[in-house]
mmCIF file of C-alpha atoms in Angstrom:
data_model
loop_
_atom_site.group_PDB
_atom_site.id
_atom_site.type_symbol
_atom_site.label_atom_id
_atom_site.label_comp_id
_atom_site.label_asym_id
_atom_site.label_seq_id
_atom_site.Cartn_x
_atom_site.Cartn_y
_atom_site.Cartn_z
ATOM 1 C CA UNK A 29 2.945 -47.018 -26.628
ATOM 2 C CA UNK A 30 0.203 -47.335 -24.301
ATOM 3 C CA UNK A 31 2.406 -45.876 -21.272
ATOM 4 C CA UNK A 32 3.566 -43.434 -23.197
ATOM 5 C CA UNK A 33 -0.488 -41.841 -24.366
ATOM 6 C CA UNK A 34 -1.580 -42.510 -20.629
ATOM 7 C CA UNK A 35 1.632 -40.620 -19.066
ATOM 8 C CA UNK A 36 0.987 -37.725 -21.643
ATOM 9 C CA UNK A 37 -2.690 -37.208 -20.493
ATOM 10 C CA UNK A 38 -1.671 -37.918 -16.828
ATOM 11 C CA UNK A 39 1.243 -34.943 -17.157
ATOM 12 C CA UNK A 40 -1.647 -32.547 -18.992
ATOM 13 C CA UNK A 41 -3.881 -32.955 -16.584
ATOM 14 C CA UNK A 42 -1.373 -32.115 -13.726
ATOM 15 C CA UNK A 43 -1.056 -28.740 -15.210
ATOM 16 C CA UNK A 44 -4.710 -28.071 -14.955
ATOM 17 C CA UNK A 45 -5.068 -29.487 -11.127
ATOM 18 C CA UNK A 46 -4.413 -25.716 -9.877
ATOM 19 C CA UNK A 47 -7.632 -24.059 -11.809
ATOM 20 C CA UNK A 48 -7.865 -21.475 -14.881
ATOM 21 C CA UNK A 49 -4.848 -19.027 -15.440
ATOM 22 C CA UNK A 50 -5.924 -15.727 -14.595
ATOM 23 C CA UNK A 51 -6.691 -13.239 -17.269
ATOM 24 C CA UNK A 52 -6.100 -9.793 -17.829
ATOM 25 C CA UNK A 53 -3.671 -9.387 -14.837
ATOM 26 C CA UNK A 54 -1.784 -6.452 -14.975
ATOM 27 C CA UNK A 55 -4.540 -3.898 -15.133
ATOM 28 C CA UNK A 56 -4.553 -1.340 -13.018
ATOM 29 C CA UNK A 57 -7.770 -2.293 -10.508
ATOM 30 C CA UNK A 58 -8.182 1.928 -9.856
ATOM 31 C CA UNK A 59 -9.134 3.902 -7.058
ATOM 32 C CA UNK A 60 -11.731 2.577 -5.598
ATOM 33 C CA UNK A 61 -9.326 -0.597 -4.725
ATOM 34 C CA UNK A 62 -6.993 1.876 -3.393
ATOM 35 C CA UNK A 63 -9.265 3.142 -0.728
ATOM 36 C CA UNK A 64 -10.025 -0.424 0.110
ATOM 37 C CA UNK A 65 -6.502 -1.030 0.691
ATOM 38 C CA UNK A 66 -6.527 2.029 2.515
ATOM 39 C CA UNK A 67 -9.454 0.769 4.750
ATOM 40 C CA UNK A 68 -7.539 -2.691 5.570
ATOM 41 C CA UNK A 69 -4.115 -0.846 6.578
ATOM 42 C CA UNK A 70 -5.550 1.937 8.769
ATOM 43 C CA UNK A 71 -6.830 -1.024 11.183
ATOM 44 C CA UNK A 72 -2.713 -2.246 11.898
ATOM 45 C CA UNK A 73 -1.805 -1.088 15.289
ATOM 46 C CA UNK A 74 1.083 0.641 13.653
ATOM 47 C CA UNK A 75 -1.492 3.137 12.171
ATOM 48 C CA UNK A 76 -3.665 3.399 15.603
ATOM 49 C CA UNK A 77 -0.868 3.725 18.033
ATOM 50 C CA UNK A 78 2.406 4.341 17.164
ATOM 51 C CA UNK A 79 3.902 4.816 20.295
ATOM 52 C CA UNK A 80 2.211 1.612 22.044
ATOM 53 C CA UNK A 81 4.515 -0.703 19.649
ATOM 54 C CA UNK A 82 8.203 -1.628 19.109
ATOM 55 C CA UNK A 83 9.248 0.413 15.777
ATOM 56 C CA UNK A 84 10.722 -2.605 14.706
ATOM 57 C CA UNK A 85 7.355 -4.056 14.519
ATOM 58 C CA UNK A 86 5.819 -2.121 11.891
ATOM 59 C CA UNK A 87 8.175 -3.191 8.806
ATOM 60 C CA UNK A 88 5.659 -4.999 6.981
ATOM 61 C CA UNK A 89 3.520 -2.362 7.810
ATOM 62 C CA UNK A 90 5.728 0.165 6.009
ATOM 63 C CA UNK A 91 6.528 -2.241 3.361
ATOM 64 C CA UNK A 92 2.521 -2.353 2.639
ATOM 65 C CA UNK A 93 2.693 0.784 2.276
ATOM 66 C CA UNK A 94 5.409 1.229 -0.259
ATOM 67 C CA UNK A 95 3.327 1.613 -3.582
ATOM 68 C CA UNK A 96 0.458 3.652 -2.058
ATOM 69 C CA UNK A 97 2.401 7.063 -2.705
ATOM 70 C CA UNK A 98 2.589 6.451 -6.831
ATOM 71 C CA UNK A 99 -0.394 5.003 -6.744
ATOM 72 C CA UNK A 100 -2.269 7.819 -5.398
ATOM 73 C CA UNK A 101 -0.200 10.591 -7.389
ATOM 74 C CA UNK A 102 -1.249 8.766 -10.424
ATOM 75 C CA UNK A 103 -4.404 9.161 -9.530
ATOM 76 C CA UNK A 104 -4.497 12.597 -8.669
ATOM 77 C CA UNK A 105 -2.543 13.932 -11.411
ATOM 78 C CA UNK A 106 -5.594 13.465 -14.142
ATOM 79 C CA UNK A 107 -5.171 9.455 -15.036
ATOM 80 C CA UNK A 108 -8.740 9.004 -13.252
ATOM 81 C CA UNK A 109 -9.431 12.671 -10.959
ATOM 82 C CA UNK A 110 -8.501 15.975 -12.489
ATOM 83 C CA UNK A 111 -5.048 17.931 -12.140
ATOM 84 C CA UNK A 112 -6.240 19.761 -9.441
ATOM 85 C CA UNK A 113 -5.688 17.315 -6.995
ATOM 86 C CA UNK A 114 -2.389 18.628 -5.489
ATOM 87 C CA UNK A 115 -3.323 17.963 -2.122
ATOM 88 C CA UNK A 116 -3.433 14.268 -2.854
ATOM 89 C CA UNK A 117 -0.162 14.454 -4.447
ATOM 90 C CA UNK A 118 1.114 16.246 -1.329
ATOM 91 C CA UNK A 119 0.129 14.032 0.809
ATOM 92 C CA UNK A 120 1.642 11.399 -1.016
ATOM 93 C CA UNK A 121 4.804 13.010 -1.159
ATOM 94 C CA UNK A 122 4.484 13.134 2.795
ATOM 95 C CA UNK A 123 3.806 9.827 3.122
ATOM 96 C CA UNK A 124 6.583 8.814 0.627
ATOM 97 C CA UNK A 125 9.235 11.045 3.004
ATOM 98 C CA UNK A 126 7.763 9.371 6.215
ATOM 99 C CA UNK A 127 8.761 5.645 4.219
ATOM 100 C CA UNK A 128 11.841 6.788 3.326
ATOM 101 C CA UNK A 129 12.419 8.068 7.023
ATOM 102 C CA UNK A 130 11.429 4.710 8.553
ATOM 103 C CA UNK A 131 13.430 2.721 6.559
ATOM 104 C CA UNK A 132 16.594 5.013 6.202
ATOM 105 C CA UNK A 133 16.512 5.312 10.066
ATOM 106 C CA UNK A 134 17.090 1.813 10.568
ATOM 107 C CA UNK A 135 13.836 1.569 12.300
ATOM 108 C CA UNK A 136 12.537 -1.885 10.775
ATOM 109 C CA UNK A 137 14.125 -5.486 11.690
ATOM 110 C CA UNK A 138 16.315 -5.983 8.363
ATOM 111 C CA UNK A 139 17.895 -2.690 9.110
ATOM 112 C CA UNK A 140 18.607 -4.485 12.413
ATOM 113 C CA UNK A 141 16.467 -2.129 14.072
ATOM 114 C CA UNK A 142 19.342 0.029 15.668
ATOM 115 C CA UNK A 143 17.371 3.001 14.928
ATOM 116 C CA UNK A 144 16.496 6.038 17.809
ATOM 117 C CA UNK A 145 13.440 4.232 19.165
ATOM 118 C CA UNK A 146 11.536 7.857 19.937
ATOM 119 C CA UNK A 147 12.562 8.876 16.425
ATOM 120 C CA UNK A 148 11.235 6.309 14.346
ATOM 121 C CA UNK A 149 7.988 6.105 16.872
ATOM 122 C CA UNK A 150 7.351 9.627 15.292
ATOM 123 C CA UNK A 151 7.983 9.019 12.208
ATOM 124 C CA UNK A 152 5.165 6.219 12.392
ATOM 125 C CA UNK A 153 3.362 8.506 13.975
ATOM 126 C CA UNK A 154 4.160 10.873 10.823
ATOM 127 C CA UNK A 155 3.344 8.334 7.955
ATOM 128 C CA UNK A 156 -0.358 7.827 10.307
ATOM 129 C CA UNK A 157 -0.799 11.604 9.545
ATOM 130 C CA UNK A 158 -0.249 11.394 5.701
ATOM 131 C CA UNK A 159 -1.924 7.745 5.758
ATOM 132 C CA UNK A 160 -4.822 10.059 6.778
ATOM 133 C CA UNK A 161 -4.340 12.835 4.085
ATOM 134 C CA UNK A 162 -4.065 10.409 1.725
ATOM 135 C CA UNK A 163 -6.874 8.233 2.519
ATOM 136 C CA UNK A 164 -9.128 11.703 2.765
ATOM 137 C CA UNK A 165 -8.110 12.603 -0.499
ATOM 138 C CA UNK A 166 -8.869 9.358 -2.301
ATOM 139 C CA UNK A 167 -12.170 9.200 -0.799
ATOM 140 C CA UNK A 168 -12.788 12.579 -2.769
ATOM 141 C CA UNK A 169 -11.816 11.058 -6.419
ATOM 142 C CA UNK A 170 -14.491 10.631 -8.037
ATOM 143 C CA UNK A 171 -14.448 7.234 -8.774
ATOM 144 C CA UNK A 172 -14.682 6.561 -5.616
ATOM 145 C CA UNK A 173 -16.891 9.235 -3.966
ATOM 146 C CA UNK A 174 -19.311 8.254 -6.566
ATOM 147 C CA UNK A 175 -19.679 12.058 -7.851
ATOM 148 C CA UNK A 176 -19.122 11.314 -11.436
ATOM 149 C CA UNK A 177 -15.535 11.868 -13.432
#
């Protein structure tokens, strides 16, 4: 009986050893976290130069980038910023295309990478251009610009 009690409080406290469960997860962190995601991804080299890396390279770049597009159209279209954001939501629409063009190109490693090497250098060079449109037009929500909302 004894065994039994101390193996039940040994086993409990097991389940503890890795801290508190998390609460709340699931909410929606907002724009503000977007940009800072933003921030961290336009310092990969596959943002800054393009065309000085192996297409091949950038997958988990590209994968990274793979919920920014509804993310910001879900901002712009009047969840947080107003419904005049269509800029926002075009650029996310370009960067979407660019994603889809990387990885239907077979420019990334699991595709085996047999994709035209100067194509999918421009279409990283592509999703850089919409990373910036995108980026600009987050920084103007106003959650994040700090001009009210």
């Amino acid at each position: 009986m004894v065994v039994a009690g101390v193996l039940v409080v040994l086993t409990s406290a097991c389940s503890r050893e890795a801290g508190p469960m998390p609460s709340g997860g699931g909410e929606d962190p907002g724009p503000a976290a977007l940009a800072t995601k933003l921030r961290a991804l336009t310092q990969d080299v596959c943002y800054r130069s393009p065309a000085d890396i192996e297409p091949t390279a950038c997958e988990k770049y590209v994968t990274q980038l793979g919920s920014i597009p509804g993310s910001a159209r879900d901002f712009a279209q009047g969840q947080y910023g107003r419904d005049d954001r269509p800029r926002l939501i075009e650029a996310a629409d370009t960067l979407e295309e660019g994603l889809s063009s990387y990885n239907n190109g077979q420019c990334g490693r699991s595709a085996d990478g047999s994709g035209d090497d100067d194509e999918c250098t421009q279409t990283l060079q592509d999703i850089a251009g919409a990373l910036d449109d995108v980026q600009t037009g987050v920084q103007q929500l106003p959650q994040v610009s700090g001009q009210g909302g």
